[in-house]
Amino acid sequence: MTAQTRNFAAIQQRDLVNQIADQLTEALLKGDFRPGTHLAEAQLARDFGVSRAPVREAARLLESRGMLVSQPRRGFFVRTFNADELNDVYDLRLCLERHAIRLLAGQLTASMEAELSAQLETMRRVAQEGTAVQQIEADVAFHRRLCEFSGNRRLLKVFDELCHEMRFCILLIGQLYDDPARVAETHQPIIEALRTRRAEACESAIDYHIGIAQQRVTEMFRRQETGAS
């Protein structure tokens, strides 16, 4: 499959590569390009009204984020995931957030709790009236706050790098729930565990929360792989 012409916003001369990468990321998260789609460099350059060089650099940036893959003499393609790859992403995510929440358990402040609760309310609101992309961003923002509040800046940096692949995974999770509000409500037990200020309770809550997502996504993909074979 080859990507069709898209109505991308006009690109400013400042920071072309990141602007193109941001718009492509949004298109990928919205599902405008299906997994395996070929992103034709020349067509994208025409769509954005730029030369091919910044488009190529933006594609390389998205490749480094795990959203695209390149093939020699063929160009860039939207990445496809299999069950084992998704399992690896969730394993790493669980390691990061398990450590983050253990650090946070003993230093949670009233303002931190209020910010997490406010983000949960945002998740509930966009579950009712937001787009799939807004739901993903609200979900990621909740978990990013856990890492940020842990105080470990290096952990937060790794989390941010993993976020791009996680967004794909969270989008897949959304397809497993009939009601997006249900996804939002699964975050309430994390806040309740943090209120206990017990590291073990917090770790159990995050283990369950991420573990359920990991199980659902990998099972779905294994069924798809079995059916395809």
mmCIF file with all atom_site columns, N, CA and C in Angstrom, residues 44-68:
data_model
loop_
_atom_site.group_PDB
_atom_site.id
_atom_site.type_symbol
_atom_site.label_atom_id
_atom_site.label_alt_id
_atom_site.label_comp_id
_atom_site.label_asym_id
_atom_site.label_entity_id
_atom_site.label_seq_id
_atom_site.pdbx_PDB_ins_code
_atom_site.Cartn_x
_atom_site.Cartn_y
_atom_site.Cartn_z
_atom_site.occupancy
_atom_site.B_iso_or_equiv
_atom_site.pdbx_formal_charge
_atom_site.auth_seq_id
_atom_site.auth_comp_id
_atom_site.auth_asym_id
_atom_site.auth_atom_id
_atom_site.pdbx_PDB_model_num
ATOM 1  N N  . LEU A 1 44 ? 5.130  13.050 0.001  1.00 0.00 ? 44 LEU A N  1
ATOM 2  C CA . LEU A 1 44 ? 5.075  13.808 1.244  1.00 0.00 ? 44 LEU A CA 1
ATOM 3  C C  . LEU A 1 44 ? 5.721  15.180 1.073  1.00 0.00 ? 44 LEU A C  1
ATOM 4  N N  . ALA A 1 45 ? 6.810  15.241 0.339  1.00 0.00 ? 45 ALA A N  1
ATOM 5  C CA . ALA A 1 45 ? 7.466  16.527 0.100  1.00 0.00 ? 45 ALA A CA 1
ATOM 6  C C  . ALA A 1 45 ? 6.514  17.481 -0.622 1.00 0.00 ? 45 ALA A C  1
ATOM 7  N N  . ARG A 1 46 ? 5.765  16.970 -1.590 1.00 0.00 ? 46 ARG A N  1
ATOM 8  C CA . ARG A 1 46 ? 4.777  17.807 -2.284 1.00 0.00 ? 46 ARG A CA 1
ATOM 9  C C  . ARG A 1 46 ? 3.655  18.223 -1.346 1.00 0.00 ? 46 ARG A C  1
ATOM 10 N N  . ASP A 1 47 ? 3.197  17.274 -0.510 1.00 0.00 ? 47 ASP A N  1
ATOM 11 C CA . ASP A 1 47 ? 2.113  17.588 0.428  1.00 0.00 ? 47 ASP A CA 1
ATOM 12 C C  . ASP A 1 47 ? 2.517  18.702 1.395  1.00 0.00 ? 47 ASP A C  1
ATOM 13 N N  . PHE A 1 48 ? 3.745  18.639 1.877  1.00 0.00 ? 48 PHE A N  1
ATOM 14 C CA . PHE A 1 48 ? 4.226  19.630 2.848  1.00 0.00 ? 48 PHE A CA 1
ATOM 15 C C  . PHE A 1 48 ? 4.750  20.899 2.172  1.00 0.00 ? 48 PHE A C  1
ATOM 16 N N  . GLY A 1 49 ? 5.008  20.831 0.875  1.00 0.00 ? 49 GLY A N  1
ATOM 17 C CA . GLY A 1 49 ? 5.538  22.001 0.179  1.00 0.00 ? 49 GLY A CA 1
ATOM 18 C C  . GLY A 1 49 ? 6.991  22.270 0.501  1.00 0.00 ? 49 GLY A C  1
ATOM 19 N N  . VAL A 1 50 ? 7.765  21.197 0.693  1.00 0.00 ? 50 VAL A N  1
ATOM 20 C CA . VAL A 1 50 ? 9.179  21.330 1.039  1.00 0.00 ? 50 VAL A CA 1
ATOM 21 C C  . VAL A 1 50 ? 9.989  20.402 0.131  1.00 0.00 ? 50 VAL A C  1
ATOM 22 N N  . SER A 1 51 ? 11.314 20.478 0.270  1.00 0.00 ? 51 SER A N  1
ATOM 23 C CA . SER A 1 51 ? 12.169 19.550 -0.457 1.00 0.00 ? 51 SER A CA 1
ATOM 24 C C  . SER A 1 51 ? 12.126 18.182 0.214  1.00 0.00 ? 51 SER A C  1
ATOM 25 N N  . ARG A 1 52 ? 12.714 17.191 -0.420 1.00 0.00 ? 52 ARG A N  1
ATOM 26 C CA . ARG A 1 52 ? 12.680 15.840 0.125  1.00 0.00 ? 52 ARG A CA 1
ATOM 27 C C  . ARG A 1 52 ? 13.603 15.672 1.334  1.00 0.00 ? 52 ARG A C  1
ATOM 28 N N  . ALA A 1 53 ? 14.621 16.519 1.453  1.00 0.00 ? 53 ALA A N  1
ATOM 29 C CA . ALA A 1 53 ? 15.608 16.344 2.529  1.00 0.00 ? 53 ALA A CA 1
ATOM 30 C C  . ALA A 1 53 ? 14.983 16.417 3.922  1.00 0.00 ? 53 ALA A C  1
ATOM 31 N N  . PRO A 1 54 ? 14.185 17.456 4.278  1.00 0.00 ? 54 PRO A N  1
ATOM 32 C CA . PRO A 1 54 ? 13.597 17.484 5.625  1.00 0.00 ? 54 PRO A CA 1
ATOM 33 C C  . PRO A 1 54 ? 12.592 16.366 5.855  1.00 0.00 ? 54 PRO A C  1
ATOM 34 N N  . VAL A 1 55 ? 11.908 15.937 4.787  1.00 0.00 ? 55 VAL A N  1
ATOM 35 C CA . VAL A 1 55 ? 10.983 14.805 4.923  1.00 0.00 ? 55 VAL A CA 1
ATOM 36 C C  . VAL A 1 55 ? 11.759 13.547 5.285  1.00 0.00 ? 55 VAL A C  1
ATOM 37 N N  . ARG A 1 56 ? 12.899 13.352 4.628  1.00 0.00 ? 56 ARG A N  1
ATOM 38 C CA . ARG A 1 56 ? 13.731 12.175 4.907  1.00 0.00 ? 56 ARG A CA 1
ATOM 39 C C  . ARG A 1 56 ? 14.246 12.203 6.339  1.00 0.00 ? 56 ARG A C  1
ATOM 40 N N  . GLU A 1 57 ? 14.681 13.390 6.787  1.00 0.00 ? 57 GLU A N  1
ATOM 41 C CA . GLU A 1 57 ? 15.183 13.510 8.155  1.00 0.00 ? 57 GLU A CA 1
ATOM 42 C C  . GLU A 1 57 ? 14.075 13.284 9.172  1.00 0.00 ? 57 GLU A C  1
ATOM 43 N N  . ALA A 1 58 ? 12.870 13.776 8.891  1.00 0.00 ? 58 ALA A N  1
ATOM 44 C CA . ALA A 1 58 ? 11.737 13.556 9.784  1.00 0.00 ? 58 ALA A CA 1
ATOM 45 C C  . ALA A 1 58 ? 11.399 12.066 9.856  1.00 0.00 ? 58 ALA A C  1
ATOM 46 N N  . ALA A 1 59 ? 11.461 11.394 8.717  1.00 0.00 ? 59 ALA A N  1
ATOM 47 C CA . ALA A 1 59 ? 11.185 9.955  8.697  1.00 0.00 ? 59 ALA A CA 1
ATOM 48 C C  . ALA A 1 59 ? 12.226 9.198  9.504  1.00 0.00 ? 59 ALA A C  1
ATOM 49 N N  . ARG A 1 60 ? 13.480 9.618  9.409  1.00 0.00 ? 60 ARG A N  1
ATOM 50 C CA . ARG A 1 60 ? 14.523 8.981  10.204 1.00 0.00 ? 60 ARG A CA 1
ATOM 51 C C  . ARG A 1 60 ? 14.289 9.204  11.698 1.00 0.00 ? 60 ARG A C  1
ATOM 52 N N  . LEU A 1 61 ? 13.807 10.395 12.034 1.00 0.00 ? 61 LEU A N  1
ATOM 53 C CA . LEU A 1 61 ? 13.492 10.679 13.430 1.00 0.00 ? 61 LEU A CA 1
ATOM 54 C C  . LEU A 1 61 ? 12.390 9.757  13.926 1.00 0.00 ? 61 LEU A C  1
ATOM 55 N N  . LEU A 1 62 ? 11.353 9.567  13.126 1.00 0.00 ? 62 LEU A N  1
ATOM 56 C CA . LEU A 1 62 ? 10.264 8.676  13.523 1.00 0.00 ? 62 LEU A CA 1
ATOM 57 C C  . LEU A 1 62 ? 10.716 7.221  13.536 1.00 0.00 ? 62 LEU A C  1
ATOM 58 N N  . GLU A 1 63 ? 11.675 6.886  12.703 1.00 0.00 ? 63 GLU A N  1
ATOM 59 C CA . GLU A 1 63 ? 12.234 5.535  12.761 1.00 0.00 ? 63 GLU A CA 1
ATOM 60 C C  . GLU A 1 63 ? 12.947 5.316  14.089 1.00 0.00 ? 63 GLU A C  1
ATOM 61 N N  . SER A 1 64 ? 13.685 6.324  14.551 1.00 0.00 ? 64 SER A N  1
ATOM 62 C CA . SER A 1 64 ? 14.383 6.206  15.836 1.00 0.00 ? 64 SER A CA 1
ATOM 63 C C  . SER A 1 64 ? 13.407 6.096  16.997 1.00 0.00 ? 64 SER A C  1
ATOM 64 N N  . ARG A 1 65 ? 12.185 6.581  16.801 1.00 0.00 ? 65 ARG A N  1
ATOM 65 C CA . ARG A 1 65 ? 11.148 6.507  17.832 1.00 0.00 ? 65 ARG A CA 1
ATOM 66 C C  . ARG A 1 65 ? 10.316 5.224  17.735 1.00 0.00 ? 65 ARG A C  1
ATOM 67 N N  . GLY A 1 66 ? 10.653 4.381  16.771 1.00 0.00 ? 66 GLY A N  1
ATOM 68 C CA . GLY A 1 66 ? 9.965  3.107  16.655 1.00 0.00 ? 66 GLY A CA 1
ATOM 69 C C  . GLY A 1 66 ? 8.637  3.161  15.936 1.00 0.00 ? 66 GLY A C  1
ATOM 70 N N  . MET A 1 67 ? 8.385  4.244  15.189 1.00 0.00 ? 67 MET A N  1
ATOM 71 C CA . MET A 1 67 ? 7.102  4.384  14.510 1.00 0.00 ? 67 MET A CA 1
ATOM 72 C C  . MET A 1 67 ? 7.177  4.013  13.034 1.00 0.00 ? 67 MET A C  1
ATOM 73 N N  . LEU A 1 68 ? 8.345  4.148  12.448 1.00 0.00 ? 68 LEU A N  1
ATOM 74 C CA . LEU A 1 68 ? 8.560  3.777  11.063 1.00 0.00 ? 68 LEU A CA 1
ATOM 75 C C  . LEU A 1 68 ? 9.716  2.795  10.965 1.00 0.00 ? 68 LEU A C  1
#
